[in-house]
Amino acid sequence: MNKESWQAGEQAWFEYHCFESEYSRDAKLWYHSHQRVVVVREEPSDAWPGSTFAERGEEGQPKCYRILFTDGFQYSAFEDELITTKADFYCDDPPTDGLGVPL
């Protein structure tokens, strides 16, 4: 389940929703899919005041957040990639090094 808004310090599950490939310019982010993150801050986006998650999704103007992974990696993520429970994942797990460590 997604939320209308995330606050700094909140924990979320992250699921990458873009080009799932080692050739993606965001491949490192994809390799971190399906992990717990901490929201660092909301970042500038095209979202407008008073809009709902659904409205922003329909218009292709989601909120954007800076997130922190447990290994110290920080990146930006769209709000639809931040989820309250891992039961809502719908993408496959990213590849690992065979020991469960993201590539």
Coordinates of C-alpha atoms in Angstrom, one line a residue:
M1 CA 0.0 0.0 0.0
N2 CA 1.2 3.5 -0.8
K3 CA 0.8 6.6 1.4
E4 CA -0.3 10.1 0.5
S5 CA 2.8 11.5 1.9
W6 CA 6.0 10.4 3.6
Q7 CA 7.8 12.3 6.4
A8 CA 11.6 12.4 7.1
G9 CA 12.6 9.5 9.3
E10 CA 9.8 7.2 8.3
Q11 CA 10.7 3.7 7.2
A12 CA 9.3 2.2 4.0
W13 CA 9.8 -0.7 1.7
F14 CA 11.3 0.2 -1.7
E15 CA 10.4 -1.4 -5.0
Y16 CA 12.0 -0.2 -8.2
H17 CA 9.5 0.5 -11.0
C18 CA 11.5 1.5 -14.0
F19 CA 13.8 -0.2 -16.5
E20 CA 14.9 -3.4 -14.8
S21 CA 18.2 -4.0 -16.5
E22 CA 21.9 -3.8 -15.8
Y23 CA 21.9 -1.3 -18.7
S24 CA 19.6 1.0 -16.9
R25 CA 21.2 4.3 -15.8
D26 CA 19.5 3.5 -12.5
A27 CA 20.7 -0.1 -12.3
K28 CA 22.2 0.4 -8.9
L29 CA 18.8 1.5 -7.6
W30 CA 17.2 -1.6 -9.2
Y31 CA 19.7 -3.8 -7.4
H32 CA 18.5 -2.3 -4.1
S33 CA 14.8 -3.1 -4.8
H34 CA 12.8 -4.9 -2.1
Q35 CA 14.8 -3.4 0.7
R36 CA 13.8 -1.3 3.8
V37 CA 14.7 2.4 3.5
V38 CA 14.5 5.5 5.6
V39 CA 12.9 8.6 4.0
V40 CA 15.5 11.4 4.3
R41 CA 13.4 14.2 2.8
E42 CA 10.8 15.2 0.1
E43 CA 12.5 16.5 -3.0
P44 CA 11.3 19.0 -5.6
S45 CA 8.8 17.5 -8.0
D46 CA 5.9 18.4 -10.2
A47 CA 3.3 17.4 -7.5
W48 CA 0.9 20.2 -6.7
P49 CA -0.5 21.2 -3.3
G50 CA -3.7 19.5 -2.3
S51 CA -3.3 16.7 -4.8
T52 CA -3.9 13.0 -3.9
F53 CA -1.6 10.1 -4.7
A54 CA -4.1 8.9 -7.3
E55 CA -4.3 12.3 -9.0
R56 CA -0.5 12.7 -9.1
G57 CA -0.3 9.2 -10.6
E58 CA -2.9 9.9 -13.3
E59 CA -1.1 13.1 -14.3
G60 CA 2.4 11.5 -14.2
Q61 CA 3.5 14.1 -11.6
P62 CA 4.5 12.0 -8.5
K63 CA 6.2 13.3 -5.4
C64 CA 9.9 12.5 -5.1
Y65 CA 11.8 11.5 -2.0
R66 CA 15.4 11.1 -1.0
I67 CA 15.8 7.7 0.5
L68 CA 18.6 5.9 2.5
F69 CA 19.3 2.2 2.3
T70 CA 20.9 0.2 5.2
D71 CA 24.2 0.0 3.3
G72 CA 24.4 3.8 3.2
F73 CA 23.4 4.2 -0.5
Q74 CA 21.2 7.3 -1.0
Y75 CA 19.1 8.0 -4.1
S76 CA 15.8 9.6 -5.2
A77 CA 12.6 7.5 -5.5
F78 CA 9.1 8.3 -6.8
E79 CA 6.3 7.9 -4.3
D80 CA 4.8 4.9 -6.0
E81 CA 8.1 3.0 -5.3
L82 CA 7.7 3.5 -1.5
I83 CA 5.4 0.9 0.0
T84 CA 4.1 0.3 3.6
T85 CA 4.3 -3.5 3.3
K86 CA 6.4 -5.9 1.2
A87 CA 3.3 -8.0 0.6
D88 CA 2.4 -5.3 -2.0
F89 CA 5.6 -6.0 -4.1
Y90 CA 4.6 -7.0 -7.7
C91 CA 8.0 -6.9 -9.5
D92 CA 10.5 -9.8 -9.4
D93 CA 13.5 -9.6 -7.1
P94 CA 16.6 -8.1 -8.6
P95 CA 19.6 -10.3 -9.3
T96 CA 22.1 -10.9 -6.5
D97 CA 25.7 -12.2 -6.2
G98 CA 24.4 -15.7 -5.3
L99 CA 24.7 -14.9 -1.5
G100 CA 21.7 -12.7 -1.5
V101 CA 23.8 -9.5 -1.8
P102 CA 22.5 -7.0 -4.4
L103 CA 24.9 -6.6 -7.3

